[in-house]
Coordinates of C-alpha atoms in Angstrom, one line a residue:
X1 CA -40.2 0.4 -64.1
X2 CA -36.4 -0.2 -64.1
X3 CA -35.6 3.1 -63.7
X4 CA -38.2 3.4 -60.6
X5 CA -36.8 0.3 -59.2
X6 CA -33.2 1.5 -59.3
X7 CA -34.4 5.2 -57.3
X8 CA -35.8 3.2 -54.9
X9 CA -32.6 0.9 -54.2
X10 CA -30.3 4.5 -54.8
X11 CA -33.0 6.0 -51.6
X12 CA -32.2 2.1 -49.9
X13 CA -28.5 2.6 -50.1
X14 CA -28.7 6.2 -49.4
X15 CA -30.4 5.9 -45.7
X16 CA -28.6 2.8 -44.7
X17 CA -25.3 5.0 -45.0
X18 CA -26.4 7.7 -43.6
X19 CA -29.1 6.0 -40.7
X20 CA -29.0 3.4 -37.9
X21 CA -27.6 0.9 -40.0
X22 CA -24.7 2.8 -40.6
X23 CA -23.9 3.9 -37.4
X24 CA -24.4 0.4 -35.8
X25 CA -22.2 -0.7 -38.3
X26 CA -19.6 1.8 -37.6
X27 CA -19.7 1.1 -33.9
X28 CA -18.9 -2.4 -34.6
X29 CA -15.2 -1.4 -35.8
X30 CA -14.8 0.4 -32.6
X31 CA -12.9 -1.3 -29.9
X32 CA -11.7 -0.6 -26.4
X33 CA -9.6 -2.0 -23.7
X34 CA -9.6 -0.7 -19.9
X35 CA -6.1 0.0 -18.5
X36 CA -7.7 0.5 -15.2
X37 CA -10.5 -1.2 -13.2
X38 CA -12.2 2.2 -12.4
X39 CA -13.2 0.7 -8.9
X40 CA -13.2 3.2 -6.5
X41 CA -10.2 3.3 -3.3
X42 CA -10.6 2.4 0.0
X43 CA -9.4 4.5 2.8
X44 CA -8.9 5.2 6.2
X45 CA -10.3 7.6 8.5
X46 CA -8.2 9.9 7.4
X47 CA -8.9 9.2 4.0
X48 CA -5.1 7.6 3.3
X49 CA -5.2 5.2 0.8
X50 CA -5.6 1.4 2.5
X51 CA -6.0 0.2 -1.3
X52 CA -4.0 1.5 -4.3
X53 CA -1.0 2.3 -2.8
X54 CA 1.4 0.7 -5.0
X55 CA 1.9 2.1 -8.4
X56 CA 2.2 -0.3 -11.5
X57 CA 3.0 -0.3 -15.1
X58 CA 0.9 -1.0 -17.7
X59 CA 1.1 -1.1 -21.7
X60 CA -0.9 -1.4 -24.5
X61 CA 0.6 -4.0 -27.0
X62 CA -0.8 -4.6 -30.7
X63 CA 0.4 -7.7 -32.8
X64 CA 2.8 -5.2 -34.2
X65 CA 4.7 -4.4 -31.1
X66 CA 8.6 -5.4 -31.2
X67 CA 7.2 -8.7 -28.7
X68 CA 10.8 -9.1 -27.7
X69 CA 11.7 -6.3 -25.7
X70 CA 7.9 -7.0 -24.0
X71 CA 9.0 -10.5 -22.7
X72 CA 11.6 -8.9 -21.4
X73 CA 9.6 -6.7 -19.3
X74 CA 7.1 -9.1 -18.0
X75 CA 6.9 -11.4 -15.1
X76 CA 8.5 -14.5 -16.1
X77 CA 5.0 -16.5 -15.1
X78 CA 2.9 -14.2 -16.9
X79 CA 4.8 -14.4 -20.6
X80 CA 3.3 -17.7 -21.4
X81 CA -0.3 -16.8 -20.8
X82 CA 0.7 -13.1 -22.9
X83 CA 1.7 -15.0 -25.7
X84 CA -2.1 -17.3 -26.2
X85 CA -3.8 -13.9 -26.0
X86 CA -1.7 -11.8 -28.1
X87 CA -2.4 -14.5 -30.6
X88 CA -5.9 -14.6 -30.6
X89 CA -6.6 -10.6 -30.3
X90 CA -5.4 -7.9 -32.1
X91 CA -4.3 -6.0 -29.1
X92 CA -4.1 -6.7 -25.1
X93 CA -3.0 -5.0 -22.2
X94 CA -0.7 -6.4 -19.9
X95 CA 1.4 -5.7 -17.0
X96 CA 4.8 -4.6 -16.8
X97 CA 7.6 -5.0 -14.1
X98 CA 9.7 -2.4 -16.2
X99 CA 8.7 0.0 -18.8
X100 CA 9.5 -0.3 -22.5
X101 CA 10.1 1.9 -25.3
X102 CA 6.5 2.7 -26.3
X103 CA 4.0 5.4 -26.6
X104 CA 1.5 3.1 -25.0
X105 CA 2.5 3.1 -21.6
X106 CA 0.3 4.2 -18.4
X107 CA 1.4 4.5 -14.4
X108 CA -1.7 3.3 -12.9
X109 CA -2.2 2.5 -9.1
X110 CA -2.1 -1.6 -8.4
X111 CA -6.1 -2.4 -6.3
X112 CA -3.6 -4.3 -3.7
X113 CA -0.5 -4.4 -2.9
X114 CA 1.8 -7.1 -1.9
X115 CA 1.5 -6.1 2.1
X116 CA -1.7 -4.6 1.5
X117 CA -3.2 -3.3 5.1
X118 CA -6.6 -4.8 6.7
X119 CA -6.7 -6.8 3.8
X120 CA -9.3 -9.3 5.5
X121 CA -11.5 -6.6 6.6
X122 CA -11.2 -5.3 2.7
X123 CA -11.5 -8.8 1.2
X124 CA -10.8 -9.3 -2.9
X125 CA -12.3 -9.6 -6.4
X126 CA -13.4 -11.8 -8.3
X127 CA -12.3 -12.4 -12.4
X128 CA -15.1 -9.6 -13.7
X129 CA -13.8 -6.9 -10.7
X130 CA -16.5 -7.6 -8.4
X131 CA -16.2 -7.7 -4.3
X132 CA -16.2 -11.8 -4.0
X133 CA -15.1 -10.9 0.2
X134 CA -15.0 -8.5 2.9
X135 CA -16.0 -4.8 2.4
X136 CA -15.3 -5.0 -1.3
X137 CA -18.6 -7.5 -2.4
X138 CA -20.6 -5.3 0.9
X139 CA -19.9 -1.9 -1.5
X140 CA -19.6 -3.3 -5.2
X141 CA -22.2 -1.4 -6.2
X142 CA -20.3 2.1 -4.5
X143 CA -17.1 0.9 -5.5
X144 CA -17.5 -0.3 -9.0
X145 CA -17.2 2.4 -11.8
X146 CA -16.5 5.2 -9.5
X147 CA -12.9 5.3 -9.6
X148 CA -10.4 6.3 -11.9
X149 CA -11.1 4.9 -15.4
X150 CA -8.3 4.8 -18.4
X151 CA -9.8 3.5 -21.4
X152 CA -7.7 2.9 -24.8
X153 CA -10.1 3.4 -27.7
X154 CA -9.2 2.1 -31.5
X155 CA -10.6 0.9 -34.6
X156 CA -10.2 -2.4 -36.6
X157 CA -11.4 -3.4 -40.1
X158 CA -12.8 -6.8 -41.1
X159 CA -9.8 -8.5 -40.8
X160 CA -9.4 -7.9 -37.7
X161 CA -6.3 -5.5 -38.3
X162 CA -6.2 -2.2 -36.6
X163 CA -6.7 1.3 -38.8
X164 CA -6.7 4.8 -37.9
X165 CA -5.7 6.9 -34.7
X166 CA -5.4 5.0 -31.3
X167 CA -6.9 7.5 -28.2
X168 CA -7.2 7.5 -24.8
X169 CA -10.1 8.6 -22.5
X170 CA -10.0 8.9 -18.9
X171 CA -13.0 9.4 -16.2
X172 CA -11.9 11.1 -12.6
X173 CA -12.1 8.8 -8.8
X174 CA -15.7 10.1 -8.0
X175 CA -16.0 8.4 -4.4
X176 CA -13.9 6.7 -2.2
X177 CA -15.0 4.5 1.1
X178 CA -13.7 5.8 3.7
X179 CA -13.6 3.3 7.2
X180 CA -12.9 3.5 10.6
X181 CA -9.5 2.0 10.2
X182 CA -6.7 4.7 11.8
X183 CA -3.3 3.7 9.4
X184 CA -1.2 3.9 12.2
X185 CA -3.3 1.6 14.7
X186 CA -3.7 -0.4 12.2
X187 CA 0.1 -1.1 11.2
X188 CA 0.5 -1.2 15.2
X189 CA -1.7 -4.3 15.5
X190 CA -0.2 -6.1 12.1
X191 CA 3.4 -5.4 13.4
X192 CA 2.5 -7.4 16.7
X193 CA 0.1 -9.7 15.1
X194 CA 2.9 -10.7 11.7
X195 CA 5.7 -11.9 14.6
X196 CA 3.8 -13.2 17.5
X197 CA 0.3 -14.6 16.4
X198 CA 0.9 -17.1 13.7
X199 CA -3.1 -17.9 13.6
X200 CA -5.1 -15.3 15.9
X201 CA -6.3 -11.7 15.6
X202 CA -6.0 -8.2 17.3
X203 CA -9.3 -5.8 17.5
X204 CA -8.9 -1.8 18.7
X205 CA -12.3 -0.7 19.2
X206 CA -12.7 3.4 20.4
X207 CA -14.9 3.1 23.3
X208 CA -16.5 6.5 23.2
X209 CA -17.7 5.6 19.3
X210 CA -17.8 2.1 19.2
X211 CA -15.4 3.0 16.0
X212 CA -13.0 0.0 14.9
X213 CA -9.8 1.5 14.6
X214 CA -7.6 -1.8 13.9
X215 CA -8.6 -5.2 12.8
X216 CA -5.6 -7.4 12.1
X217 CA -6.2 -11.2 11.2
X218 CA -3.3 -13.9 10.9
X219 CA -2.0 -15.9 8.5
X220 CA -2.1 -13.4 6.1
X221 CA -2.7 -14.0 2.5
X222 CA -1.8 -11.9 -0.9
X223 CA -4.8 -10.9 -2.6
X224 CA -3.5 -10.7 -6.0
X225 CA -3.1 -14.7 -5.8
X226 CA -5.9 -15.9 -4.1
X227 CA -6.0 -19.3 -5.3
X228 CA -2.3 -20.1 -3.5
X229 CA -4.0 -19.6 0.0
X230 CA -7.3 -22.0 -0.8
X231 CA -6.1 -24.9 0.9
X232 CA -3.4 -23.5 2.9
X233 CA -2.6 -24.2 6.6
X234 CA -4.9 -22.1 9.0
X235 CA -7.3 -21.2 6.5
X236 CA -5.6 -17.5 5.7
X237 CA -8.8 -16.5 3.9
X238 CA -10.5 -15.6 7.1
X239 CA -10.7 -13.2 9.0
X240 CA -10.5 -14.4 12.2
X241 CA -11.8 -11.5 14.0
X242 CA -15.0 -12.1 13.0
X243 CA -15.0 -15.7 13.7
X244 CA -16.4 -17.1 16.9
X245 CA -14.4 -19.2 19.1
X246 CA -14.7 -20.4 23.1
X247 CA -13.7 -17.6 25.3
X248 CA -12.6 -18.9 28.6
X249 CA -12.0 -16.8 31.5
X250 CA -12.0 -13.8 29.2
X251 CA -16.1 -13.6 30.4
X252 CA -15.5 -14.0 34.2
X253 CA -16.0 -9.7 34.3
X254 CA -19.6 -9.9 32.7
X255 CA -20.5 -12.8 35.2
X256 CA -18.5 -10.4 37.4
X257 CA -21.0 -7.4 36.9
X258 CA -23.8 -9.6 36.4
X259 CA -23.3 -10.7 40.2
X260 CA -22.9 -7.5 42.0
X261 CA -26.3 -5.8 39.6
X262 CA -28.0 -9.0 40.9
X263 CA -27.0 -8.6 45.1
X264 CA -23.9 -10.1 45.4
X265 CA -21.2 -8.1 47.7
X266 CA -18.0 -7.6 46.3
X267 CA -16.5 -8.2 49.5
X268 CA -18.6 -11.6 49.7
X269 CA -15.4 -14.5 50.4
X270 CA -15.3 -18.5 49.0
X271 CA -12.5 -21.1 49.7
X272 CA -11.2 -22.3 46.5
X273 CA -9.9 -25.8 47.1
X274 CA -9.2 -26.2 43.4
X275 CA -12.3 -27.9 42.4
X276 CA -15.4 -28.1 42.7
X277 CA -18.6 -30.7 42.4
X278 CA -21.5 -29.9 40.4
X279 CA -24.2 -33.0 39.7
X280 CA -21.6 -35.3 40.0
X281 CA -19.1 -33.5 37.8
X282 CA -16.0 -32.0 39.1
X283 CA -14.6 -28.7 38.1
X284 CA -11.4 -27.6 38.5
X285 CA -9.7 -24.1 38.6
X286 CA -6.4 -23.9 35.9
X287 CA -3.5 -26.3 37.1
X288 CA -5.9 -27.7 40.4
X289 CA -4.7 -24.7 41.9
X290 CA -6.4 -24.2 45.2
X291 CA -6.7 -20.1 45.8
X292 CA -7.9 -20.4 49.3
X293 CA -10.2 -17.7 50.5
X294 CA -10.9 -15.1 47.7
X295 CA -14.0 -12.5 47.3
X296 CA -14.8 -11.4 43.7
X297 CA -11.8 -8.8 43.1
X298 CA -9.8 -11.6 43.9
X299 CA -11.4 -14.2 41.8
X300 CA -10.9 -12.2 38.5
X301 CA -6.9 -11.5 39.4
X302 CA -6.2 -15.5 40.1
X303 CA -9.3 -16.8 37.6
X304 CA -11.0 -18.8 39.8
X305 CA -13.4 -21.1 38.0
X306 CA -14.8 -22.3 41.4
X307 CA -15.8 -19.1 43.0
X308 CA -17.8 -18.7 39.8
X309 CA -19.2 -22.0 39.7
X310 CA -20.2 -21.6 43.1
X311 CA -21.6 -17.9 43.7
X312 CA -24.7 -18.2 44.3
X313 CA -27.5 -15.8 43.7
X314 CA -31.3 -16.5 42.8
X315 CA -31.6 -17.5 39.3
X316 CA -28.5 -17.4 38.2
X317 CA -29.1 -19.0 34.6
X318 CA -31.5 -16.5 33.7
X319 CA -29.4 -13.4 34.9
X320 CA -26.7 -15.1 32.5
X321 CA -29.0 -15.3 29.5
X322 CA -30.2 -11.6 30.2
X323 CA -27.0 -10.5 30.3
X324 CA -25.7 -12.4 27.5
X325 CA -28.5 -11.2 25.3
X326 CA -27.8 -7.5 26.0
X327 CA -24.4 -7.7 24.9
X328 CA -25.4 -9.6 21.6
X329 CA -24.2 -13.2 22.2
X330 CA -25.3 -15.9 20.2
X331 CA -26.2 -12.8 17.7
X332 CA -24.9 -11.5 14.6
X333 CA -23.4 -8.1 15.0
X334 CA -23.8 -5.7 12.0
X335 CA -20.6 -4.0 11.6
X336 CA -21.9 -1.6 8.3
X337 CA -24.2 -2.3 5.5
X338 CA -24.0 -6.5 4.5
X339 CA -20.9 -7.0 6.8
X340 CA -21.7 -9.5 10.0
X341 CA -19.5 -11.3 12.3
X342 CA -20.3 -14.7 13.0
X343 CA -23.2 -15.1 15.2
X344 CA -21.3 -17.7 17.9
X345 CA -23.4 -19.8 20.0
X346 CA -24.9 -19.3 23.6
X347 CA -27.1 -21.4 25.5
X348 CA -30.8 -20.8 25.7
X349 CA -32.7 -20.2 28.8
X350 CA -33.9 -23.8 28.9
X351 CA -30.4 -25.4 28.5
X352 CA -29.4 -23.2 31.2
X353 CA -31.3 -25.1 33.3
X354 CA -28.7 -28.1 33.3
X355 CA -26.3 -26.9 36.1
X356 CA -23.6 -28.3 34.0
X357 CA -24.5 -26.3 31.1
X358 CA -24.4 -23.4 33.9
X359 CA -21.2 -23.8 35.6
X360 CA -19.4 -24.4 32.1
X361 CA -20.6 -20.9 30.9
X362 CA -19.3 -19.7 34.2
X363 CA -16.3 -19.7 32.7
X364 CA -16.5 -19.5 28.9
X365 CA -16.4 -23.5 27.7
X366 CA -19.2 -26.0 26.8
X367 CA -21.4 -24.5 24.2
X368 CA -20.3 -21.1 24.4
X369 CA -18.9 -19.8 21.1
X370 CA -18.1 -15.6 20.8
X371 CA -16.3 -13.7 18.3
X372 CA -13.3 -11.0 19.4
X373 CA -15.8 -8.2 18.3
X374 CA -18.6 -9.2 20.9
X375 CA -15.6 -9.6 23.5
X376 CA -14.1 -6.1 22.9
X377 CA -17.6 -4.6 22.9
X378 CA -18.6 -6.0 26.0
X379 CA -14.9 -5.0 27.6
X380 CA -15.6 -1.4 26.0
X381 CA -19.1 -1.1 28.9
X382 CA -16.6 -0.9 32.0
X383 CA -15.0 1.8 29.9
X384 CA -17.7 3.9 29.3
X385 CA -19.4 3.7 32.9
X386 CA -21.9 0.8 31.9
X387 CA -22.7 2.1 28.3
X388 CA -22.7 -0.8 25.3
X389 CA -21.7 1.1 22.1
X390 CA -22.5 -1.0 19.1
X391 CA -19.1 -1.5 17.2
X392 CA -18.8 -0.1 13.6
X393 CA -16.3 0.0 10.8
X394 CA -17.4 2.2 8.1
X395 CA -17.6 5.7 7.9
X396 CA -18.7 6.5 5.1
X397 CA -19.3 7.5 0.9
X398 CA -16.5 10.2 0.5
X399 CA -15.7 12.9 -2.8
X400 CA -12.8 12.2 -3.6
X401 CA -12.0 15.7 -5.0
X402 CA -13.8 17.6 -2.2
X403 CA -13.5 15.7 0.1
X404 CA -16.6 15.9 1.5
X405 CA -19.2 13.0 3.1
X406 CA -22.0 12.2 0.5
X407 CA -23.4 9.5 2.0
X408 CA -22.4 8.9 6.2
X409 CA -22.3 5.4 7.0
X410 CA -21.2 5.1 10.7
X411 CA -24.4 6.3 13.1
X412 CA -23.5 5.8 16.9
X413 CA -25.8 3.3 18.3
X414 CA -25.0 2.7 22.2
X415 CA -27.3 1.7 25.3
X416 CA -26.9 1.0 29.2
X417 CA -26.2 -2.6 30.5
X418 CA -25.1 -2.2 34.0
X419 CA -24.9 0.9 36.3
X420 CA -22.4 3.4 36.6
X421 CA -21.8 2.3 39.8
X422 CA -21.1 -1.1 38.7
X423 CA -19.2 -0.5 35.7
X424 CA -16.5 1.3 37.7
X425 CA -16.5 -1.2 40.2
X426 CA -15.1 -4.1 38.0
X427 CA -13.4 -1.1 35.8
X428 CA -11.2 -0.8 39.0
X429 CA -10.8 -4.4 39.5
X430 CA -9.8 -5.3 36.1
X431 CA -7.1 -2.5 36.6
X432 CA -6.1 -4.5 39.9
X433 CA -6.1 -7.5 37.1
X434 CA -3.1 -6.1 34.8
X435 CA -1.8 -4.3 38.0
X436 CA -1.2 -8.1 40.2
X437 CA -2.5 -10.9 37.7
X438 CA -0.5 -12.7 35.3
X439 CA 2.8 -11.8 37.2
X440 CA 2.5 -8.2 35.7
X441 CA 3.2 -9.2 32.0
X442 CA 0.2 -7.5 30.9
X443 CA 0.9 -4.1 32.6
X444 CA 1.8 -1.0 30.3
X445 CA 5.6 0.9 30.8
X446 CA 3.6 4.3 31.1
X447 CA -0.3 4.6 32.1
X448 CA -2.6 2.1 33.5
X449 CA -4.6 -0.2 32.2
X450 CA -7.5 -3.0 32.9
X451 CA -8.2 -6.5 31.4
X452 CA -8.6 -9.8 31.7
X453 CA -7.0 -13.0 30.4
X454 CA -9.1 -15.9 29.1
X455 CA -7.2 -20.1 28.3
X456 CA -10.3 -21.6 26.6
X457 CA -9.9 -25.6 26.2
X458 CA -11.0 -26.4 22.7
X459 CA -11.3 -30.2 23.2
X460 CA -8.4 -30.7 20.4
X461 CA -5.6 -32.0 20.9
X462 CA -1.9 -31.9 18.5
X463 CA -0.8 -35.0 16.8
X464 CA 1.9 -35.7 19.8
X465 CA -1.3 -35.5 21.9
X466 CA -0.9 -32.0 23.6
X467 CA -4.1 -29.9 24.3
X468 CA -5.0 -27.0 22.2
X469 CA -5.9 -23.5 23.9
X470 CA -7.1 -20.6 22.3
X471 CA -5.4 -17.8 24.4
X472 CA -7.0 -13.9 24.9
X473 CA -6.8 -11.0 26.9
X474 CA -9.1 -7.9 26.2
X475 CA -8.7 -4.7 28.0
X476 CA -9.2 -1.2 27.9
X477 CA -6.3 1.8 28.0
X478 CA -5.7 3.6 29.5
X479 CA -7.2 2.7 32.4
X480 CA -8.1 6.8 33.8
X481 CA -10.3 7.7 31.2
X482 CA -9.8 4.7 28.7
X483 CA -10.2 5.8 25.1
X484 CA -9.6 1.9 23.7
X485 CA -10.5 -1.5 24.2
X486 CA -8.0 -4.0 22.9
X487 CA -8.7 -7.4 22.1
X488 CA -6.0 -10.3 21.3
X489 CA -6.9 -14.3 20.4
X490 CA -4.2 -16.7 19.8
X491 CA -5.6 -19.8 18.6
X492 CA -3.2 -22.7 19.8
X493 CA -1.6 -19.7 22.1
X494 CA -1.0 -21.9 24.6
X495 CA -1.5 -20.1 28.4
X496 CA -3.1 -16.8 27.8
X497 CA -0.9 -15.0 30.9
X498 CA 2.4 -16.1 29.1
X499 CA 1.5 -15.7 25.2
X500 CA -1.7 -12.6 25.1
X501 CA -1.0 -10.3 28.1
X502 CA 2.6 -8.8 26.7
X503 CA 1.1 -8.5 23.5
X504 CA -1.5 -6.4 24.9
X505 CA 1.4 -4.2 27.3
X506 CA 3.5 -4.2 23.9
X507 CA 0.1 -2.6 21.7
X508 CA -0.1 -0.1 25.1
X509 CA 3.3 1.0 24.5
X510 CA 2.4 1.4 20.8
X511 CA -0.2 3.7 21.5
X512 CA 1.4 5.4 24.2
X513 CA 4.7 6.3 22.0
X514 CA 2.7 7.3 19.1
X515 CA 0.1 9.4 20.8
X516 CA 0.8 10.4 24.0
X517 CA 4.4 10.6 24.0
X518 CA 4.1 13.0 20.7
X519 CA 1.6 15.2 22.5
X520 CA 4.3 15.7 25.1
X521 CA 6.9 16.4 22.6
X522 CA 4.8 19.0 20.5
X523 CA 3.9 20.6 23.6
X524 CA 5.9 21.6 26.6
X525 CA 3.1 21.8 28.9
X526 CA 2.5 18.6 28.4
X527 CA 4.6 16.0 30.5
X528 CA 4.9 12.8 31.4
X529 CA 5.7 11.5 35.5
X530 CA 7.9 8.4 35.1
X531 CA 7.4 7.7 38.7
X532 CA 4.0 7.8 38.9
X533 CA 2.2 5.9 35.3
X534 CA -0.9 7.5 35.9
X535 CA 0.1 11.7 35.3

């Protein structure tokens, strides 16, 4: 019986070394680290790097590292937090701001960089690298896993104490997202928006594709230290493009084409003494400025609130709400897959009713709350001869080592509003807009241009008790076959015709310079007539 007994526990023994036991037991020596987060990059349209463009230094420290010469190359904040882990665990990674003598050292690319681009568009992670914001938590599940991963693999005994050989595996980037975002309109729109919007945004949208080229939002905010910019002043967290704000006169061109689809001449006149009486309430047009006799051309270069308030054609209110509702106010618009802007707010049919609620929307106060994306998509009709093309910012799921789409995100998604014949009609006005209105400050140095300025009263007021505006202008360019819309807001920009319109000549120029301007220098057929802006 003994000698039975001991075969069976020398069998016991026997498969436990050699079986699942084993093995599980093995694995449980087995450690590894990641030196990278393996999240897939983010790119352009172009597929240029918006995220990991800044390379950083990383390093792989056991407990028997010479610790000295690693203080020495680590951020001073960062050492005290080093030294807790490196007491606890056997080994950590940590990052270095100069490299030390070590075997264990790896170049990997930093997710963002300290003037990271669209960087409220991208939005940041979270403590586990998961999209907490933006585009990042839309595509966690595309972005996590799929990009380069740098694993550093090693065994420790029961001690604790590492044993053997220390090796490295690396996976490839699979995928990359790419957007709509063009680099170079993009660094256009955060050069203007970093030294003359302190709290604001500026949208490009292509008209032709509804593509978003540039989406710039101020104050801007580092995402590698989130938790500085929680409480800070003009909430830098959000992206204020997608926000929804009052849009002042910046609507008067919709009201504009919804008049003239609805009957009303273009050459219809109105005396503007300034203000106006509706129910008892008075209206007045910016500064009680009386304009005198205008028609509607006239109305949009001055902004006269009165001619608005007073046009009259048969249910007005319920032409607005139409209109509104085809261009998506008071809706959320679906920019790609789990990425809205804000819905914004516009008054229902039955509150249109109240002619005060009416001649308040007439021009863009009260109630009325849209986002800069809604504006520069309805701007981006007049452009594209009464078409509304859906905006988008996402083009797709791209190999990164092909190059090649595997999964195409952006699908153009346009319908008509308003007529051809109507769309060029306030098309040409709006030109006649930058052309005469805001004493030309809004006018580009080469090729025309249409738009329209918008002062919206936000019923705040500063401390020393001065009103708060938010200031706008959207407009297309160039104005003969326009290929962008461009859409400023300046909350607390004071008077849009002094603060927005020479943003919008100075993105013009941009644009001009950089694209049209290099055609002509690359080819010598191409030219440029300085007398005449338009050839």
């Amino acid at each position: 019986m003994f000698i039975w007994f001991a075969f069976f526990v020398q069998l016991k023994m026997t498969w436990i070394m050699c079986g699942d036991y084993y093995k599980a037991a093995e694995k449980q020596t087995v450690r590894s680290v990641d030196i990278s987060t393996g999240r897939a990059d983010i790119v352009d349209c172009n597929l240029k790097n918006i995220t990991g463009t800044e390379n950083q230094i990383k390093a792989f420290i056991t407990s028997e590292t010479d610790l000295q010469k690693v203080f020495e190359s680590i951020r001073e904040e960062d050492r005290e937090k080093f030294y807790k882990q490196i007491q606890k665990e056997t080994a950590a990674v940590v990052d270095l701001v100069s490299p030390i003598n070590s075997d264990m050292i790896y170049m990997t690319s930093k997710r963002y960089s300290s003037l990271n681009m669209a960087q409220h568009l991208i939005g940041y992670l979270d403590i586990d690298n998961n999209g907490l914001t933006g585009l990042e938590r839309a595509y966690n599940k595309e972005l996590k896993d799929n990009g380069e991963n740098i694993k550093v693999n090693f065994n420790v005994n029961g001690a604790g104490d590492i044993y053997g050989d220390i090796h490295n595996t690396t996976s490839a980037p699979e995928k990359v997202l790419s957007l709509t975002i063009d680099s170079s309109l993009q660094r256009i729109c955060e050069k203007v928006a970093k030294e003359s919007i302190p709290n604001g945004s500026i949208v490009v949208l292509e008209n032709k594709t509804g593509k978003i080229r540039a989406m710039a939002s101020t104050p801007t905010y580092d995402a590698n230290n989130v938790v500085d910019y929680l409480n800070a002043e003009n909430s830098p967290l959000l992206n204020k493009a997608i926000q929804s704000y009052e849009p002042g006169s910046v609507i008067k061109p919709l009201w504009a084409s919804t008049f003239i689809e609805n009957g009303l001449s273009k050459d219809e006149t109105y005396y503007c003494k300034g203000y106006t009486t509706v129910n008892g309430h008075t209206y007045h047009c910016a500064n009680n400025r009386a304009h005198g006799e205008v028609n509607l051309e006239k109305a949009l270069v001055v902004s006269c609130n009165c001619f608005f308030i007073d046009s009259f054609i048969k249910d007005k209110g319920f032409y607005f709400c139409q209109m509104a509702n085809q261009v998506n106010f008071g809706k959320e618009l679906k920019l790609c897959d789990d990425y809205y802007t804000s819905a914004g707010n516009f008054p229902t049919a039955k509150q249109m009713e109240n002619f005060g609620v009416q001649s308040s929307t007439c021009f863009g106060q009260g109630s009325f709350r849209v986002t800069p994306i809604h504006i520069a998509a309805y701007m981006g009709m007049f452009a594209n001869n009464g078409i509304y093309v859906y905006p988008q910012v996402v083009e797709g799921i791209y190999n990164r080592q092909t190059k090649e789409c595997e999964r195409k995100i952006y699908n153009y998604n346009a319908k008509r509003v308003i007529t051809e014949k109507t769309a060029n009609l306030v098309k040409n006005m709006l030109v006649n807009v930058v052309e005469e209105g805001a004493q030309g400050r809004a006018c580009p140095e080469y090729l025309s241009a249409g738009g329209k300025t918008g002062t919206a009263q936000t019923g705040k007021t500063k401390e020393n008790g001065e009103e708060i505006f938010t200031a706008w202008f959207c407009g297309f360019y160039p104005a003969k076959e326009p290929k962008y819309t461009i859409c400023i807001t300046m909350c607390d920009g004071g008077e849009s015709s002094v603060s927005a319109a020479p943003l919008f000549k100075e993105i013009c120029d941009m644009i001009f310079y950089s694209e049209y301007a290099v055609k002509e220098k690359n080819n010598p057929q191409i030219t440029v007539d300085k007398t005449d802006k338009n050839k």
